[in-house]
Short mmCIF file of C-alpha atoms in Angstrom, two decimals:
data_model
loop_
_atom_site.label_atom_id
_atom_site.label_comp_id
_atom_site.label_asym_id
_atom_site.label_seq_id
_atom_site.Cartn_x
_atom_site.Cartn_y
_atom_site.Cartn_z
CA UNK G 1 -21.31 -2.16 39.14
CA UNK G 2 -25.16 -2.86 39.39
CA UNK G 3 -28.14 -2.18 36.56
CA UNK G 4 -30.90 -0.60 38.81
CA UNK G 5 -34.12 -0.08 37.14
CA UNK G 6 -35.42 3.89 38.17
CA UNK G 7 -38.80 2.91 39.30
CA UNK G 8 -40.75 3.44 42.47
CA UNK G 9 -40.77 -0.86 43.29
CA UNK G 10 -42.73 -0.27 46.60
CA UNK G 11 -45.64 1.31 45.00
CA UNK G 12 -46.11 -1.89 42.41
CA UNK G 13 -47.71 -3.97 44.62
CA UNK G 14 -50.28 -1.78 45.91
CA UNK G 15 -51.18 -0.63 42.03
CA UNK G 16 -51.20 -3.97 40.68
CA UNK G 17 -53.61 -5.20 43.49
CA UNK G 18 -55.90 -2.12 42.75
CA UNK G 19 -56.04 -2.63 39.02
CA UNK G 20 -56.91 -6.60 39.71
CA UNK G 21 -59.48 -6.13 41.81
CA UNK G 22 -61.10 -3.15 39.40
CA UNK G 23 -60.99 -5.60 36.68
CA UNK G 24 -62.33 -8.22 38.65
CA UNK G 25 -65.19 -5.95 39.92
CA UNK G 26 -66.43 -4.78 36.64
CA UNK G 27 -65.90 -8.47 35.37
CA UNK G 28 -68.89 -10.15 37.85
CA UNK G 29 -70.80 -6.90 36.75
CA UNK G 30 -71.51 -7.52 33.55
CA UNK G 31 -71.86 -10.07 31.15
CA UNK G 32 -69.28 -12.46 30.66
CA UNK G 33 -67.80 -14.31 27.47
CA UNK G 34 -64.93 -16.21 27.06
CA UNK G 35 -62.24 -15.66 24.60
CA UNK G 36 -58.90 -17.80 23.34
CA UNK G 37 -55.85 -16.01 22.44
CA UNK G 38 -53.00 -17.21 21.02
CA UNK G 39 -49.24 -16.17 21.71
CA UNK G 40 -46.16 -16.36 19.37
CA UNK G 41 -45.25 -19.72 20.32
CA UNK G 42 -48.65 -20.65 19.28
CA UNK G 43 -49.92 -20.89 23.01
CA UNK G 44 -53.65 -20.20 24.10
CA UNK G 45 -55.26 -19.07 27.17
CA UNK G 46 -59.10 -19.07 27.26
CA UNK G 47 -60.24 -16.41 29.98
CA UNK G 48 -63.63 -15.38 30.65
CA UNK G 49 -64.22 -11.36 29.99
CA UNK G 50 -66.94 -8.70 30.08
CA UNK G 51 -69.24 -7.78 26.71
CA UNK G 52 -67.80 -4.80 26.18
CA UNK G 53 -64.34 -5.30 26.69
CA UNK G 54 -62.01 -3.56 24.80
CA UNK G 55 -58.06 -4.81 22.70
CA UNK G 56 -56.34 -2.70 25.45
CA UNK G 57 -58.13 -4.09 28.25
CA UNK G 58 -57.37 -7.64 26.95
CA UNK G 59 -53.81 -6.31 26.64
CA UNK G 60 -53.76 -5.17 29.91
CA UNK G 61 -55.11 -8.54 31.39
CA UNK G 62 -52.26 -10.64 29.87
CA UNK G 63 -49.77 -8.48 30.88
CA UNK G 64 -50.50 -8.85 34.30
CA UNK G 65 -51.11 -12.54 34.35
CA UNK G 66 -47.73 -13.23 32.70
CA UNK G 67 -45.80 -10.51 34.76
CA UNK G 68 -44.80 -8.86 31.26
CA UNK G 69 -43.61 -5.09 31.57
CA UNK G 70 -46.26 -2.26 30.05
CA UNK G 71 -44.44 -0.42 27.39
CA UNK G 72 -47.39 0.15 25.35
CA UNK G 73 -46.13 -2.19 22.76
CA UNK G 74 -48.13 -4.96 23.66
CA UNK G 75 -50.91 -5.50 20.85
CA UNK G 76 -53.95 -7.97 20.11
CA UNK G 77 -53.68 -9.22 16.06
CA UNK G 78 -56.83 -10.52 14.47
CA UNK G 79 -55.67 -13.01 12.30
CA UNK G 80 -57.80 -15.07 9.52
CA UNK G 81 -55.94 -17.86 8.22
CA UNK G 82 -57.99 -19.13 5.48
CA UNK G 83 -57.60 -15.32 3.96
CA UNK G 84 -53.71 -15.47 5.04
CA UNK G 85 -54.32 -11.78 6.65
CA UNK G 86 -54.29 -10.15 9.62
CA UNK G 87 -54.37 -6.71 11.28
CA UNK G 88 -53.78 -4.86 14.37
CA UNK G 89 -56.94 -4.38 16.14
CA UNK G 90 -57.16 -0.82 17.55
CA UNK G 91 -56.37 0.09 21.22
CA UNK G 92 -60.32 1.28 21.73
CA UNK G 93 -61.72 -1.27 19.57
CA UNK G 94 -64.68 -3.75 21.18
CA UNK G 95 -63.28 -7.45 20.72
CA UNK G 96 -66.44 -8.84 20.69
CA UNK G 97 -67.53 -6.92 17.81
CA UNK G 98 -64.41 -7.85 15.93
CA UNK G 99 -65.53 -11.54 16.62
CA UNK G 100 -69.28 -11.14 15.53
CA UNK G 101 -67.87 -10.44 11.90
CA UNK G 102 -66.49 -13.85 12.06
CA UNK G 103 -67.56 -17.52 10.21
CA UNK G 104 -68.56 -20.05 12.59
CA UNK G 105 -65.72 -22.42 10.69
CA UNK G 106 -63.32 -19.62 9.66
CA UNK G 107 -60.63 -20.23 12.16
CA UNK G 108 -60.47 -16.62 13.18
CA UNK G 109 -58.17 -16.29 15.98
CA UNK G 110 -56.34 -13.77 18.45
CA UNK G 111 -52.86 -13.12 18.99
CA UNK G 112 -51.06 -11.25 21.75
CA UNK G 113 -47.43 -10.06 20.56
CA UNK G 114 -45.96 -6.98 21.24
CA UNK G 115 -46.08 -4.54 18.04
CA UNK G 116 -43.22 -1.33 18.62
CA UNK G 117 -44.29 0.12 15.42
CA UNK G 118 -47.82 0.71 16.17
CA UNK G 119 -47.69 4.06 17.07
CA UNK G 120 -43.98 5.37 15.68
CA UNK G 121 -45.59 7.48 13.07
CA UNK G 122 -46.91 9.51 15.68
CA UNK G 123 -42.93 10.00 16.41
CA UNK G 124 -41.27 9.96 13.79
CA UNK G 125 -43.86 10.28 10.68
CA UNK G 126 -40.96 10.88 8.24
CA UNK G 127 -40.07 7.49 8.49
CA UNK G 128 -43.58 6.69 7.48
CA UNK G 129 -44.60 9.25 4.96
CA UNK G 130 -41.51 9.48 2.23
CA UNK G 131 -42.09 13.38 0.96
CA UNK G 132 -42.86 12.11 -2.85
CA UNK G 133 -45.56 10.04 -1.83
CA UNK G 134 -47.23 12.45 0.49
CA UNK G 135 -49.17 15.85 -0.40
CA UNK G 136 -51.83 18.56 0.62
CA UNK G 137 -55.02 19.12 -1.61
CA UNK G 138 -55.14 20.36 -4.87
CA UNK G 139 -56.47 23.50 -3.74
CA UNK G 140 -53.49 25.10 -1.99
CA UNK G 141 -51.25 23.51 -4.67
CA UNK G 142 -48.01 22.76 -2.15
CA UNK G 143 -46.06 19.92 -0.49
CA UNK G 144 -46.74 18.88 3.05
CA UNK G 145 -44.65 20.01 5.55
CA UNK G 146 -43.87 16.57 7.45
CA UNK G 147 -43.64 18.58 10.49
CA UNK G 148 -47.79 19.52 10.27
CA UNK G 149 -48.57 16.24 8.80
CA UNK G 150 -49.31 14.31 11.44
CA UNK G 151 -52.26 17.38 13.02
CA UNK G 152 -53.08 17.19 8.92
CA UNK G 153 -54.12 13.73 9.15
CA UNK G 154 -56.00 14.14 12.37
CA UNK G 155 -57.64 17.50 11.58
CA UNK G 156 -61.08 17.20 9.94
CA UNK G 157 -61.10 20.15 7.77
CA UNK G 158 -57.35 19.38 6.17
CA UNK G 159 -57.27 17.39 3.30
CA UNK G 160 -53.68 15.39 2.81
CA UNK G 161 -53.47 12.62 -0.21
CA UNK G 162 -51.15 10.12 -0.25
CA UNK G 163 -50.61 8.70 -4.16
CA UNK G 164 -47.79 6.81 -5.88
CA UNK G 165 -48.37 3.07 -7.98
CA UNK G 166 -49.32 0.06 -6.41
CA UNK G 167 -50.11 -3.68 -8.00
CA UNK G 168 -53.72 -4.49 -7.89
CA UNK G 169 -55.02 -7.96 -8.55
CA UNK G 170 -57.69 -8.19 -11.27
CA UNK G 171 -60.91 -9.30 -9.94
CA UNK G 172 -61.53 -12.88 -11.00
CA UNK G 173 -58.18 -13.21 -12.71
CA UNK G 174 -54.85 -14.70 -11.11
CA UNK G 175 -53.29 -11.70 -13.23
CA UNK G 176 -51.98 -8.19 -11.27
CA UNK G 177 -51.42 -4.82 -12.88
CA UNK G 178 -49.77 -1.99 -12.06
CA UNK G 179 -52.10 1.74 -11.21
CA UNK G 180 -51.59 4.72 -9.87
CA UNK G 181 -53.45 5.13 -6.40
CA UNK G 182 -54.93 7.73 -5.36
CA UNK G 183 -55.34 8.00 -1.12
CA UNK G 184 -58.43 10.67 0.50
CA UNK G 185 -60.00 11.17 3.22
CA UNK G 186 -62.99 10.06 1.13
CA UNK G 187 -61.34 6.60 -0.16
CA UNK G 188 -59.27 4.77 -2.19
CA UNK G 189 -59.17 5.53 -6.16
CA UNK G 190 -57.03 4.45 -8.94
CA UNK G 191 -56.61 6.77 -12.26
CA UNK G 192 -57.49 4.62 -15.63
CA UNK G 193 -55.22 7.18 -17.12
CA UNK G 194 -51.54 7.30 -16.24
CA UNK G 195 -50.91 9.33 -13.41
CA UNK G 196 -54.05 11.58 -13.86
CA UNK G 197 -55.88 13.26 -11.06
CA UNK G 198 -58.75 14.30 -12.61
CA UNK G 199 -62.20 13.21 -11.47
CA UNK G 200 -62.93 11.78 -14.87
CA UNK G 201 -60.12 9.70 -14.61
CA UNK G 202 -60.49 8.12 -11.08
CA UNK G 203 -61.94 5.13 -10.48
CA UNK G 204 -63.40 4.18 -6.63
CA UNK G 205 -62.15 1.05 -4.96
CA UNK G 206 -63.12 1.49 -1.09
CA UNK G 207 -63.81 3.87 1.76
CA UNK G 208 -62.70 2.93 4.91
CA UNK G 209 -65.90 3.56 7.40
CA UNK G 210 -66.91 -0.08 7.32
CA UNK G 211 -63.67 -1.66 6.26
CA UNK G 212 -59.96 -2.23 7.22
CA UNK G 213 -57.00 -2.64 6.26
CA UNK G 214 -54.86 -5.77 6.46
CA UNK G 215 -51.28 -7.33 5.66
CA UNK G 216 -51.19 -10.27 3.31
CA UNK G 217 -49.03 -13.28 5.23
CA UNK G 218 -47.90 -15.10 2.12
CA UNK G 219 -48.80 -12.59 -1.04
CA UNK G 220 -46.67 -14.45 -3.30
CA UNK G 221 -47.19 -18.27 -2.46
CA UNK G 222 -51.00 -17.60 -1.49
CA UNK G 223 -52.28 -14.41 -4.19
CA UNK G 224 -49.39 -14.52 -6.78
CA UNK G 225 -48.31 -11.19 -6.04
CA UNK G 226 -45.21 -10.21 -7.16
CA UNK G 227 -43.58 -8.70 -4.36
CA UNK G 228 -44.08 -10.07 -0.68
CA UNK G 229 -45.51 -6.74 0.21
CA UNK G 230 -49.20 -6.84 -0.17
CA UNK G 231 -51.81 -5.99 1.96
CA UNK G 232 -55.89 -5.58 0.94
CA UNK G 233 -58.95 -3.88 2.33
CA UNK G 234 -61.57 -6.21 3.64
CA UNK G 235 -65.08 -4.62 4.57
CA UNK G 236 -65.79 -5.91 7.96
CA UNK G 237 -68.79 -8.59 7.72
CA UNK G 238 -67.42 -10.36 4.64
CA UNK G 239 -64.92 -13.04 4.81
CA UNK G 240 -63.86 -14.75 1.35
CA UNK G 241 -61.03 -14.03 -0.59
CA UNK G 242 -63.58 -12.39 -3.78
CA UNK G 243 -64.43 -9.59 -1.35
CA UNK G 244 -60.85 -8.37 -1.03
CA UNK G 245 -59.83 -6.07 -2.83
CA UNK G 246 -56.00 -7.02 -3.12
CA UNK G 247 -52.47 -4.13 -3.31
CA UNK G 248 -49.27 -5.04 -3.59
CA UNK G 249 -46.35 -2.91 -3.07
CA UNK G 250 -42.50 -2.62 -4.49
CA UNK G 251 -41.04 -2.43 -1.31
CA UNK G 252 -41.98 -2.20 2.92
CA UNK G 253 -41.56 1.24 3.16
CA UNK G 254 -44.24 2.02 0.46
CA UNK G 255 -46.59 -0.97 1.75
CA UNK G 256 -46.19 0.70 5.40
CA UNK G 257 -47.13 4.08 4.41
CA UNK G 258 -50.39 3.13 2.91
CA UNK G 259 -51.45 0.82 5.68
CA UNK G 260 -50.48 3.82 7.89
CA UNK G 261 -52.23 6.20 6.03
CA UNK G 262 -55.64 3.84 6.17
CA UNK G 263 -55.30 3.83 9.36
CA UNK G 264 -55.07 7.36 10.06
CA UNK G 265 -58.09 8.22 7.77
CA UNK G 266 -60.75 5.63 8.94
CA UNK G 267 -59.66 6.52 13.00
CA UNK G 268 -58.31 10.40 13.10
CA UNK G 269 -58.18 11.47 16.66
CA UNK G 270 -59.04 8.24 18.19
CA UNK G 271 -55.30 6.79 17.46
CA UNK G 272 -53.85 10.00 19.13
CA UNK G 273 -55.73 9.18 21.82
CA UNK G 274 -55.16 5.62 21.98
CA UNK G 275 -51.51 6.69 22.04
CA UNK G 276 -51.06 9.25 24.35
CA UNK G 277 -53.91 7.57 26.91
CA UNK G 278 -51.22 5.37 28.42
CA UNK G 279 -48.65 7.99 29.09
CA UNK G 280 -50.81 10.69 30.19
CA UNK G 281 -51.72 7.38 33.31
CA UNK G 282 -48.11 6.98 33.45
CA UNK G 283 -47.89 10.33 34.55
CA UNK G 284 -49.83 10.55 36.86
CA UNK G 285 -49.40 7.40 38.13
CA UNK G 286 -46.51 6.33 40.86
CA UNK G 287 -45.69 3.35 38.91
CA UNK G 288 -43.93 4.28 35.36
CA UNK G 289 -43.16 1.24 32.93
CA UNK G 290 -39.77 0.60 32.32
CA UNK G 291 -37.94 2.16 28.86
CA UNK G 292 -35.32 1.92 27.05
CA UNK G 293 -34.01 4.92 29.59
CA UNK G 294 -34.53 3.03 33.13
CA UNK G 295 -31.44 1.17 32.97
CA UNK G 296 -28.63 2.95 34.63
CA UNK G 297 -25.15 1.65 35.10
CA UNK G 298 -23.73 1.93 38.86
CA UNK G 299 -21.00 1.96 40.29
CA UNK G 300 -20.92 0.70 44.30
CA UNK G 301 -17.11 0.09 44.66
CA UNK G 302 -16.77 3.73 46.95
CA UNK G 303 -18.35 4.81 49.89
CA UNK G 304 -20.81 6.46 47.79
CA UNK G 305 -22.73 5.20 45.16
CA UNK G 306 -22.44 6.91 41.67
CA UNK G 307 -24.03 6.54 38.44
CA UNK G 308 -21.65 5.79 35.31
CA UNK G 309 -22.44 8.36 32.82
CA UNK G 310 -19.40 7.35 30.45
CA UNK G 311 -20.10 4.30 28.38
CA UNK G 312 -16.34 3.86 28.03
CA UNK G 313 -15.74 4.22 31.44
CA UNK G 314 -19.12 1.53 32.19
CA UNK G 315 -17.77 -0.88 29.43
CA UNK G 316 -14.71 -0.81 31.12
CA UNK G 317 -15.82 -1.56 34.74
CA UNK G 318 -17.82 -4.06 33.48
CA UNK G 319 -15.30 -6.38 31.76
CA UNK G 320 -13.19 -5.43 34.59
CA UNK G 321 -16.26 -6.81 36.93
CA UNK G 322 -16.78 -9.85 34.47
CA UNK G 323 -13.22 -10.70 35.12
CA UNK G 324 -13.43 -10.50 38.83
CA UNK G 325 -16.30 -12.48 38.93
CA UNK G 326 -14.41 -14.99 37.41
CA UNK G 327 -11.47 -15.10 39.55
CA UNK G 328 -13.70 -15.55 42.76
CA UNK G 329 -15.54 -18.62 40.92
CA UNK G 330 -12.71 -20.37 40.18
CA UNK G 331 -11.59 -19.66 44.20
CA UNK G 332 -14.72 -20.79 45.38
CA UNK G 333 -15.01 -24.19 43.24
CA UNK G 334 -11.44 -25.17 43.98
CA UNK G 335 -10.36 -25.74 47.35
CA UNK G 336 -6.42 -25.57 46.60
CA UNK G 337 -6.80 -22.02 45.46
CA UNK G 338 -6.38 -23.21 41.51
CA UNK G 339 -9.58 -25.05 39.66
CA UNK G 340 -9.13 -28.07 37.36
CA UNK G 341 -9.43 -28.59 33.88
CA UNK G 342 -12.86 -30.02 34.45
CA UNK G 343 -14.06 -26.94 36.99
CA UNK G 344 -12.67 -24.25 34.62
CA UNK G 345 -14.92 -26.00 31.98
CA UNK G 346 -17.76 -25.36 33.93
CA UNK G 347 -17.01 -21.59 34.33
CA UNK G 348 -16.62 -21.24 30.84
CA UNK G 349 -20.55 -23.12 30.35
CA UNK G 350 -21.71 -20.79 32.90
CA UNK G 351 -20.29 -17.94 31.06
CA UNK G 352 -21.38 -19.02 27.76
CA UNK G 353 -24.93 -19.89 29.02
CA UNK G 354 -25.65 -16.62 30.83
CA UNK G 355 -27.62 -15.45 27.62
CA UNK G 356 -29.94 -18.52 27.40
CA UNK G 357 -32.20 -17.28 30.03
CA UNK G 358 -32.52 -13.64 28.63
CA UNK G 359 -35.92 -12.68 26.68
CA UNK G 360 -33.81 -11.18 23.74
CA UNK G 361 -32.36 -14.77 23.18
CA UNK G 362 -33.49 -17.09 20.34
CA UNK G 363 -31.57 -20.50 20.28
CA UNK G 364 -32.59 -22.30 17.24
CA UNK G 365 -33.80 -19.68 15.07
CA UNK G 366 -33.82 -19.50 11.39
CA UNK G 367 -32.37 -16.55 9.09
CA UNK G 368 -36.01 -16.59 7.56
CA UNK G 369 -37.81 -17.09 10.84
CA UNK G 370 -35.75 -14.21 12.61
CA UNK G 371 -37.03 -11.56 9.92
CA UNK G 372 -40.60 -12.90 10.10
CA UNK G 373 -40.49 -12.36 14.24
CA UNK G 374 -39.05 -9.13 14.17
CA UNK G 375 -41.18 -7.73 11.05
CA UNK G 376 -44.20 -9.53 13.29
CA UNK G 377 -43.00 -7.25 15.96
CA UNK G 378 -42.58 -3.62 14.70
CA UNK G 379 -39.77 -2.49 11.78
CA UNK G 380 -38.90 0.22 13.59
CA UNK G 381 -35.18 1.22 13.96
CA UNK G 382 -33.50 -0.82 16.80
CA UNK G 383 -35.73 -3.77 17.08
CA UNK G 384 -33.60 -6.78 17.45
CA UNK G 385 -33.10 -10.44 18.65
CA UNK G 386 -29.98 -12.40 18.99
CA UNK G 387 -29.91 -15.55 17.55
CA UNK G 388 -27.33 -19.20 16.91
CA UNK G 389 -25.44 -19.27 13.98
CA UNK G 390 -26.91 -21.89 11.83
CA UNK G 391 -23.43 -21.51 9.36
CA UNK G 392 -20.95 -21.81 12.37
CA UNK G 393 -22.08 -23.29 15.52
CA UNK G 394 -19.36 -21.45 17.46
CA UNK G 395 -21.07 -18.48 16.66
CA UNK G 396 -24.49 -16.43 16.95
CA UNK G 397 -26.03 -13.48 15.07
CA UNK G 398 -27.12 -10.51 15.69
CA UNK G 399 -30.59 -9.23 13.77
CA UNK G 400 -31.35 -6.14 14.02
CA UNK G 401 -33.73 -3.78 12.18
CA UNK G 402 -32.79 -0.68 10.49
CA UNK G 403 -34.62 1.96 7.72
CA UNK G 404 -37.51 -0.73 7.47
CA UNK G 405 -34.77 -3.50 6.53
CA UNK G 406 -33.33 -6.32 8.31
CA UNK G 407 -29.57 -7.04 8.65
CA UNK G 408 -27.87 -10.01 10.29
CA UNK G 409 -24.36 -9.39 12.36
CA UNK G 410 -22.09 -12.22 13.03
CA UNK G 411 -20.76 -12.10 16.87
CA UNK G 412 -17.77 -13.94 16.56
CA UNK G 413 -15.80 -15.90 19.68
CA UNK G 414 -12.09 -14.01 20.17
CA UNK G 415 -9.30 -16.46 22.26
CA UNK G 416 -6.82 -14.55 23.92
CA UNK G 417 -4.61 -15.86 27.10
CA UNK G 418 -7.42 -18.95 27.46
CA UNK G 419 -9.80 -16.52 27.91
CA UNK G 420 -12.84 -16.48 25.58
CA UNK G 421 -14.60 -12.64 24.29
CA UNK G 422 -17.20 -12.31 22.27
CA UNK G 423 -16.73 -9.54 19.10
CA UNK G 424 -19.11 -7.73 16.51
CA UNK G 425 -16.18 -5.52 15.24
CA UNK G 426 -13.07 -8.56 14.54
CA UNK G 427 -12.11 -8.30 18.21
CA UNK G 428 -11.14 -4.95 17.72
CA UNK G 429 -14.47 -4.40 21.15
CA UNK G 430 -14.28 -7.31 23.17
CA UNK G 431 -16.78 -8.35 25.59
CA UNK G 432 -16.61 -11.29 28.48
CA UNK G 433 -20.55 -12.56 27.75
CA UNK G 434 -23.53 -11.75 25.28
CA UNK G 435 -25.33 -9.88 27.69
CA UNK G 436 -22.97 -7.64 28.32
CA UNK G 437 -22.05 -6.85 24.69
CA UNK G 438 -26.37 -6.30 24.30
CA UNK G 439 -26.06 -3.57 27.12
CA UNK G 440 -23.34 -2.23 25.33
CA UNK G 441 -25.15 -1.83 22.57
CA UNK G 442 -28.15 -0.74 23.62
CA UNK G 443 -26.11 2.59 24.97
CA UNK G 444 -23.76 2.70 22.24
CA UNK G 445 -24.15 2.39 18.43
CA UNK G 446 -20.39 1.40 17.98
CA UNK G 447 -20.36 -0.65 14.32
CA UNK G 448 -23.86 -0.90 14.41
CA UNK G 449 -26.20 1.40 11.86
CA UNK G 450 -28.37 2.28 15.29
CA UNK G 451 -28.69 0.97 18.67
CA UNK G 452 -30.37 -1.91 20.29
CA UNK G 453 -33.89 -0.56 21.48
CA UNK G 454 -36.52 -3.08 21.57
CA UNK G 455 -36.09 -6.60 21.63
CA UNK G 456 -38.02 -9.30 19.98
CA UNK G 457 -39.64 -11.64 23.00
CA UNK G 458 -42.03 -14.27 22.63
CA UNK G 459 -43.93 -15.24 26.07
CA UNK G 460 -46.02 -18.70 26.90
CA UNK G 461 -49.58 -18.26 27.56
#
């Protein structure tokens, strides 16, 4: 049994070529700047790039200089440390612009990281919209139908709110209170009177034509706040921490729907395009990125090759495979037919090491360190790394994202007959190898609240 990925390979050479020498045609035809961007492991690359290039177009560039795979994930983060925030910047949005609203000594930097939640609410905009936060205007006097809310957010003449409380730092004080927020198409209020609505009542804090919207990276230890959940607007040509205007929310559910939301209301139609642009290529193009869907299990034992629609029947052929594999390695390394103490040891280190090499794999990686990655990296149901144990060094962990929350999964080593399985469920599903209890799990949710989907990778510029 084989995994074949379902994509045209002979085409990707031809394509790949093309798109080089398009960007390296319009790159000698304008003006050229150079640019240094950082990667997770706190890499840079400083490449030279047109005027008027765009966050996708960087995007792009990396991922064909580090052979990464396009599944639209891939994002460019402008980050401002001496603020401790960051943002994504949009698909369409000009880099260089985003730089010219920089401090010569602010330490503004790029980063390329893949972001899976980017464009989810576009998907699945109940996970990103609870109903009691979410409503229509005033005038029509009803609850949005999360089914319409998405075209309600992009359609001009609609006018959706999004309200609930929030924690707002005081300006010039260290203190934070708790308001009511009010969300519009025309900006961000707060009522000075409970949970009031009226126009008496609200108070204006920002519009969103000339500002954005940012995450705070350490809201308690930097701002005070009293949850790790802030975020602030920032309008886009000033850069100290006065000109923020600073939120903080109860929980990462309520913090992602008004980031989402601000989005939605300074953009519109310009996300939706930004999201479906790549797909609609996709289609039309010979070449199609590989998904979560490409990955078929085969079976080449017959005369005929079949796929392996059964994941019983494909966990089963491959532990059966994993064991054959086995036997013919301990043939090969002993020439009496039997392998010594010393040669089985080696089997079992090439067993046990088969997951070091695979991009999913995070050797000495904190508890704390493993939710900042995969929060950095979209918390979207199914995002997930696997990780050592830092309690039991026989062991490793499984973190995996789930309802905007993180959980951690002990895989625990089973012995049985000398032979060593790996377990997530007390050896009651046994598997020969981590990789092939991930592939398991990325086609079956077995113990787990969802399935493996995207996993957390960090790349070297």
């Amino acid at each position: 049994m084989f995994y074949v990925h379902s994509t045209l390979e002979k085409c990707c050479y031809s394509i790949l070529n093309a798109a080089k020498a398009s960007y390296w045609f319009h790159l000698f035809s304008t003006v050229l700047q150079v640019i240094k961007v950082y990667s997770e492991d706190n890499t840079s690359r400083a490449v030279e790039v047109p005027s008027d290039i765009t966050a996708r177009d960087i995007c792009q560039l990396f991922i064909l200089k580090n052979h990464c795979i396009d599944d639209h994930s891939w994002t460019l983060f402008e980050q401002i440390p001496h603020l401790s925030i960051e943002r994504t910047i949009e698909d369409h949005e000009s880099v260089m612009e985003v730089q010219s609203g920089w401090e010569m000594d602010s330490h503004c930097c790029l980063y390329f990281r893949k972001n899976y939640a980017k464009y989810e609410f576009f998907k699945k905009p109940l996970d990103f919209f609870p109903e009691h936060m979410v409503s229509i205007s005033s005038e029509t006097n009803g609850i949005m139908n999360h089914s319409q809310l998405i075209q309600t957010f992009l359609s001009s003449s609609s006018c959706p709110e999004i309200h609930g409380f929030l924690h707002a730092k005081e300006h010039g004080r260290k203190s934070w209170k708790k308001f009511y927020f009010v969300l519009r198409r025309s900006g961000l209020y707060f009522s000075n009177k409970g949970t009031s609505k009226e126009p008496r009542h609200l108070q204006f804090i920002a519009e969103f034509s000339d500002s954005d919207v940012y995450t705070l990276l350490s809201a308690k230890k930097v701002y005070g706040a009293p949850t790790d959940y802030g975020f602030s607007v920032k309008a886009s040509k000033l850069n100290s921490a006065r000109d923020l205007k600073l939120l903080c929310a109860d929980d990462e559910q309520t913090r992602t729907c008004w980031v989402t939301a601000m989005r939605l209301f300074k953009y519109g139609m310009q996300l939706y395009q930004n999201f479906v642009q790549p797909h609609q290529k996709q289609k039309s193009s010979p070449m199609r990125s590989i998904s979560e869907n490409s990955l078929v299990a085969m079976d080449f034992s017959g005369h005929k090759s079949r796929v392996i629609e059964n994941p019983s029947e494909a966990l089963s052929v491959a532990v059966e495979e994993g064991l054959s594999w086995r036997r013919k390695s301990c043939h090969r390394l002993s020439s009496h037919g039997s392998p010594s103490t010393s040669q089985s040891s080696m089997i079992s280190l090439s067993s046990l090491a088969i997951h070091v090499a695979q991009p999913w794999f995070h050797s000495k990686l904190s508890r704390d360190e493993a939710q900042k990655l995969i929060t950095q990296q979209g918390l979207i149901d199914g995002v997930f790394l696997v990780r050592d144990s830092q309690s039991n060094p026989r062991t490793f962990v499984l973190s995996l994202c789930h309802t905007q929350k993180i959980k951690h999964f002990q895989i625990v080593p089973v012995e049985e007959n000398g032979e060593l399985f790996y377990s997530l469920d007390d050896g009651h599903t046994r598997f020969t190898d981590l990789l092939q209890l991930v592939e398991f799990y990325q086609l079956n949710r077995g113990v787990l609240p969802c399935k493996l989907k995207h996993h957390c990778a960090r790349i070297t510029l």
